[in-house]
Coordinates of C-alpha atoms and ligand atoms in Angstrom, one line a residue:
X688 CA 44.5 -5.1 103.1
X689 CA 45.3 -3.2 106.1
X690 CA 48.6 -2.0 105.0
X691 CA 47.5 -1.0 101.6
X692 CA 44.5 1.3 103.7
X693 CA 47.6 2.5 106.0
X694 CA 49.6 3.6 102.7
X695 CA 47.1 5.1 101.2
X696 CA 45.6 7.2 103.9
X697 CA 49.7 8.1 104.4
X698 CA 50.0 8.9 101.4
X699 CA 46.9 11.6 100.8
X700 CA 48.3 12.9 104.6
X701 CA 51.6 13.3 102.7
X702 CA 50.1 14.7 99.6
X703 CA 48.0 17.4 101.6
X704 CA 50.9 18.9 103.6
X705 CA 53.4 18.8 100.9
X706 CA 50.4 21.2 99.2
X707 CA 49.9 23.2 102.7
X708 CA 54.8 23.6 102.7
X709 CA 53.7 24.9 98.5
X710 CA 51.6 27.6 100.2
X711 CA 53.4 28.7 103.1
X712 CA 57.0 28.7 100.7
X713 CA 54.8 30.8 97.7
X714 CA 53.1 33.5 100.5
X715 CA 49.7 32.6 99.4
X716 CA 47.6 29.4 97.5
X717 CA 48.6 28.8 94.4
X718 CA 45.9 28.1 91.9
X719 CA 46.1 24.4 90.2
X720 CA 46.4 25.9 86.8
X721 CA 49.0 28.7 88.2
X722 CA 50.9 25.7 89.7
X723 CA 51.1 24.1 86.6
X724 CA 52.3 27.3 84.1
X725 CA 55.1 28.0 86.9
X726 CA 55.5 24.6 86.6
X727 CA 56.7 24.6 82.8
X728 CA 59.1 27.2 82.4
X729 CA 59.3 27.9 78.7
X730 CA 61.4 30.3 76.8
X731 CA 59.7 32.4 73.6
X732 CA 62.3 33.7 71.6
X733 CA 61.4 37.1 69.4
X734 CA 63.0 39.2 67.0
X735 CA 62.5 42.1 68.4
X736 CA 63.6 45.3 65.8
X737 CA 65.6 44.8 63.0
X738 CA 66.4 48.1 60.9
X739 CA 69.2 49.0 58.7
X740 CA 72.0 51.2 59.8
X741 CA 71.6 53.4 55.9
X742 CA 68.4 54.3 54.4
X743 CA 69.4 54.0 51.3
X744 CA 73.0 52.1 50.3
X745 CA 74.5 52.4 46.8
X746 CA 76.2 50.0 44.4
X747 CA 79.2 48.9 45.7
X748 CA 78.7 50.1 49.3
X749 CA 78.9 48.1 52.6
X750 CA 75.9 48.5 55.6
X751 CA 74.6 47.0 58.3
X752 CA 71.5 45.2 58.9
X753 CA 71.2 45.6 63.3
X754 CA 69.2 43.2 64.8
X755 CA 68.0 42.9 68.6
X756 CA 66.9 39.3 69.8
X757 CA 64.9 38.9 73.1
X758 CA 63.5 36.1 75.0
X759 CA 60.0 37.0 75.8
X760 CA 59.3 33.8 78.0
X761 CA 59.2 32.3 81.4
X762 CA 62.3 30.2 80.9
X763 CA 65.4 30.3 80.0
X764 CA 66.5 29.3 76.3
X765 CA 69.2 26.9 74.4
X766 CA 72.0 28.3 72.5
X767 CA 70.5 30.8 70.2
X768 CA 71.1 29.9 66.1
X769 CA 69.8 32.8 64.1
X770 CA 70.1 32.7 59.7
X771 CA 70.1 36.0 58.3
X772 CA 69.2 36.0 54.9
X773 CA 71.2 37.6 51.5
X774 CA 69.1 38.9 49.0
X775 CA 69.7 39.0 45.2
X776 CA 71.1 42.5 44.8
X777 CA 73.6 42.0 48.0
X778 CA 76.5 39.9 48.6
X779 CA 78.3 38.5 52.4
X780 CA 81.2 40.6 53.7
X781 CA 83.7 39.3 56.4
X782 CA 81.1 39.5 59.1
X783 CA 82.2 41.5 62.5
X784 CA 83.7 40.0 65.7
X785 CA 83.0 42.7 67.9
X786 CA 79.4 42.2 68.7
X787 CA 79.2 40.8 72.4
X788 CA 78.6 37.3 72.6
X789 CA 78.0 36.6 69.2
X790 CA 79.5 34.7 66.1
X791 CA 78.8 35.0 62.4
X792 CA 79.6 32.7 59.5
X793 CA 78.8 32.8 56.2
X794 CA 77.0 30.0 55.9
X795 CA 76.1 30.2 51.4
X796 CA 75.8 32.6 49.3
X797 CA 72.6 33.3 50.3
X798 CA 73.1 33.6 54.4
X799 CA 74.9 33.9 57.3
X800 CA 74.4 32.4 60.8
X801 CA 74.9 33.5 63.7
X802 CA 75.0 32.4 67.6
X803 CA 75.1 33.2 71.1
X804 CA 74.7 31.5 74.5
X805 CA 71.6 31.1 76.0
X806 CA 69.2 34.0 77.0
X807 CA 67.2 33.9 80.2
X808 CA 63.6 34.4 80.6
X809 CA 62.9 38.6 80.0
X810 CA 67.0 38.6 78.4
X811 CA 67.6 40.8 75.5
X812 CA 71.0 39.6 73.5
X813 CA 73.7 42.3 72.4
X814 CA 72.6 43.9 69.3
X815 CA 73.5 42.0 66.3
X816 CA 75.1 44.2 63.6
X817 CA 75.8 42.0 59.7
X818 CA 77.6 43.3 57.1
X819 CA 76.0 43.8 53.4
X820 CA 77.7 45.0 50.6
X821 CA 75.0 45.8 47.6
X822 CA 76.4 44.4 44.5
X823 CA 74.0 43.7 41.2
X824 CA 70.8 45.1 42.9
X825 CA 68.8 47.6 40.8
X826 CA 69.1 51.1 41.6
X827 CA 65.1 52.1 43.0
X828 CA 64.4 48.6 44.1
X829 CA 63.9 47.9 47.3
X830 CA 65.4 44.3 49.0
X831 CA 64.5 42.4 51.8
X832 CA 66.9 41.3 54.4
X833 CA 65.1 38.3 56.7
X834 CA 66.2 37.1 60.1
X835 CA 64.9 34.2 61.5
X836 CA 65.7 32.3 64.7
X837 CA 65.8 28.2 65.4
X838 CA 63.1 27.2 67.7
X839 CA 64.9 26.8 70.8
X840 CA 64.1 24.0 72.7
X841 CA 60.2 23.9 74.5
X842 CA 59.7 26.9 72.6
X843 CA 56.1 28.1 73.2
X844 CA 55.7 30.3 70.2
X845 CA 57.8 30.2 66.9
X846 CA 55.6 32.2 65.1
X847 CA 57.4 35.5 66.2
X848 CA 61.2 33.8 65.5
X849 CA 61.0 35.9 62.1
X850 CA 61.7 39.7 61.3
X851 CA 62.8 41.4 58.1
X852 CA 63.3 45.0 56.6
X853 CA 63.6 46.2 53.0
X854 CA 66.0 48.7 52.2
X855 CA 66.0 50.8 49.0
X856 CA 68.7 50.5 46.6
X857 CA 70.1 54.2 45.9
X858 CA 70.1 55.5 42.2
X859 CA 70.5 59.3 41.2
X860 CA 68.0 62.4 40.2
X861 CA 68.4 65.3 38.5
X862 CA 66.9 68.4 40.5
X863 CA 66.6 71.8 39.0
X864 CA 65.6 75.3 39.1
X865 CA 66.1 78.8 38.5
X866 CA 66.2 81.3 41.1
X867 CA 64.4 85.2 39.4
X868 CA 63.4 88.6 40.6
X869 CA 59.2 88.3 40.9
X870 CA 59.6 92.5 40.1
X871 CA 55.9 92.6 40.5
X872 CA 55.6 90.2 43.5
X873 CA 52.9 87.6 41.7
X874 CA 54.1 84.6 42.2
X875 CA 54.7 84.2 38.3
X876 CA 57.6 84.3 36.5
X877 CA 56.6 87.0 33.5
X878 CA 58.8 88.3 30.8
X879 CA 61.2 90.5 31.7
X880 CA 61.9 89.4 35.0
X881 CA 65.4 89.4 35.6
X882 CA 67.2 85.9 37.5
X883 CA 69.0 86.5 40.5
X884 CA 72.5 85.9 39.7
X885 CA 75.6 84.4 42.1
X886 CA 76.9 86.1 44.8
X887 CA 77.1 87.7 47.6
X888 CA 74.1 90.0 46.7
X889 CA 72.7 87.5 44.7
X890 CA 72.1 84.0 45.6
X891 CA 74.8 82.6 47.9
X892 CA 73.9 78.6 47.2
X893 CA 71.5 76.1 46.6
X894 CA 71.4 73.0 48.8
X895 CA 69.9 69.7 48.9
X896 CA 68.7 69.2 52.7
X897 CA 67.4 65.6 54.0
X898 CA 65.8 65.6 57.2
X899 CA 66.7 61.6 57.6
X900 CA 69.4 61.3 59.8
X901 CA 70.1 57.6 58.1
X902 CA 69.7 58.3 54.3
X903 CA 72.7 59.5 52.4
X904 CA 72.1 62.2 50.0
X905 CA 72.2 65.5 49.2
X906 CA 74.3 68.2 47.3
X907 CA 74.8 71.9 46.5
X908 CA 75.5 74.0 43.6
X909 CA 75.4 78.3 43.0
X910 CA 73.4 79.1 40.1
X911 CA 74.4 79.8 36.4
X912 CA 74.4 83.7 35.3
X913 CA 70.6 83.0 34.4
X914 CA 69.4 81.9 37.5
X915 CA 69.3 78.1 36.9
X916 CA 71.0 75.3 38.4
X917 CA 71.1 72.0 38.8
X918 CA 72.0 69.2 41.1
X919 CA 72.5 64.9 40.4
X920 CA 71.9 63.2 43.1
X921 CA 71.1 60.3 45.3
X922 CA 67.6 59.0 45.6
X923 CA 64.9 56.8 47.7
X924 CA 64.7 59.6 50.3
X925 CA 63.2 62.6 51.1
X926 CA 64.8 66.2 50.0
X927 CA 64.2 70.1 50.2
X928 CA 65.3 72.5 48.6
X929 CA 67.1 75.0 49.9
X930 CA 68.0 78.7 48.9
X931 CA 70.1 81.1 50.5
X932 CA 70.5 84.5 49.5
X933 CA 71.1 87.9 49.9
X934 CA 68.7 90.0 53.1
X935 CA 68.1 92.3 49.9
X936 CA 65.4 89.8 48.6
X937 CA 62.8 88.0 50.4
X938 CA 60.1 84.7 49.5
X939 CA 57.4 85.9 46.6
X940 CA 54.5 83.4 47.1
X941 CA 54.2 80.1 46.6
X942 CA 52.8 77.9 44.1
X943 CA 50.9 80.8 42.6
X944 CA 49.2 79.9 39.7
X945 CA 50.7 77.8 36.6
X946 CA 53.2 75.4 38.3
X947 CA 55.8 75.7 35.1
X948 CA 56.6 79.9 36.2
X949 CA 55.7 79.8 39.5
X950 CA 57.5 79.7 42.6
X951 CA 57.9 76.1 44.6
X952 CA 59.7 78.1 47.9
X953 CA 56.9 77.7 50.8
X954 CA 59.0 78.2 53.8
X955 CA 61.1 81.0 54.8
X956 CA 63.7 80.1 57.7
X957 CA 65.8 83.0 57.9
X958 CA 66.0 87.0 56.8
X959 CA 69.1 87.9 58.6
X960 CA 71.6 87.4 58.1
X961 CA 70.9 86.0 54.9
X962 CA 67.7 84.9 53.4
X963 CA 67.0 81.1 53.9
X964 CA 63.7 79.8 52.2
X965 CA 63.1 76.4 51.9
X966 CA 60.4 74.1 48.8
X967 CA 58.0 71.7 50.3
X968 CA 59.7 67.9 51.2
X969 CA 59.7 65.5 48.8
X970 CA 60.6 62.2 47.5
X971 CA 63.5 61.7 45.2
X972 CA 63.0 58.4 43.1
X973 CA 65.9 56.9 40.4
X974 CA 65.6 58.5 37.2
X975 CA 63.3 61.2 38.7
X976 CA 63.8 64.9 37.2
X977 CA 62.4 67.7 39.8
X978 CA 62.1 71.3 38.8
X979 CA 61.9 73.5 42.4
X980 CA 62.1 77.2 41.1
X981 CA 62.2 80.2 43.6
X982 CA 60.6 83.4 42.9
X983 CA 62.4 86.3 45.5
X984 CA 61.1 89.6 45.8
X985 CA 62.8 93.1 47.1
X986 CA 62.7 92.9 50.9
X987 CA 60.5 95.7 52.2
Ligands
CA814 CA1 59.8 32.7 69.7
CA815 CA1 55.7 88.3 39.0
CA816 CA1 54.5 75.1 42.3

């Protein structure tokens, strides 16, 4: 009896001594709940970002999905295994061996599997690049690509282990217009108002300008003797039509009256040494036909 009583007493003393030691080491007293959380260090792997390096790839072209993975948890993860889906319309190709730490294999016709070493708490994996070939996707459609991280051992949250991005498949459209001389400056093309022809004293060029750096597209042309022009262009991006002409001209008033016979140039970027005017930005989609006319007046 006595020995047991003694033993309990010793244990109690020992326990309070350890708590005191903990408090001293930590520099502040730890509340019991904090002590428990600190003792269970859990990883939380997250698909932090998923993008493609090309916004609008076309049939037969190769583009990359770019994927950032990090550990938002409090503990180190186990080695990481990631599945990247290959949807219908896209095909796998040889994975890269250049992403530090990553090793990818073609798991099947519908997925890649990629592995990476353990990530410490707060750690980020080097960016993963996964190549895709457009094969049989419908022009103008959007195709989703999904990344799924296999749950790490003791992972605290697996709801954020998936990320996805959609890529738009480029098609073709026709963009065309007429450049004319708006003699009476009313913004409408009437009978007798002439075309402005190609050349240093007329129209230097017509160009499709794309603001989105990761979009592929554009094109340029000169006008025909009757002032008309036409460009067949890639789609699933935003374009602006820019007309460069002699500085003898300026832009007439835009969007005045009947759209079939008005001028669609809403911006003047430059007057010297050449005139540079532009349409509003518009979304070009597969199969579309866009008429963008330019009325110019004599520079006064
Ligand atoms: Ca997670
Ligand atoms: Ca007119
Ligand atoms: Ca218009």
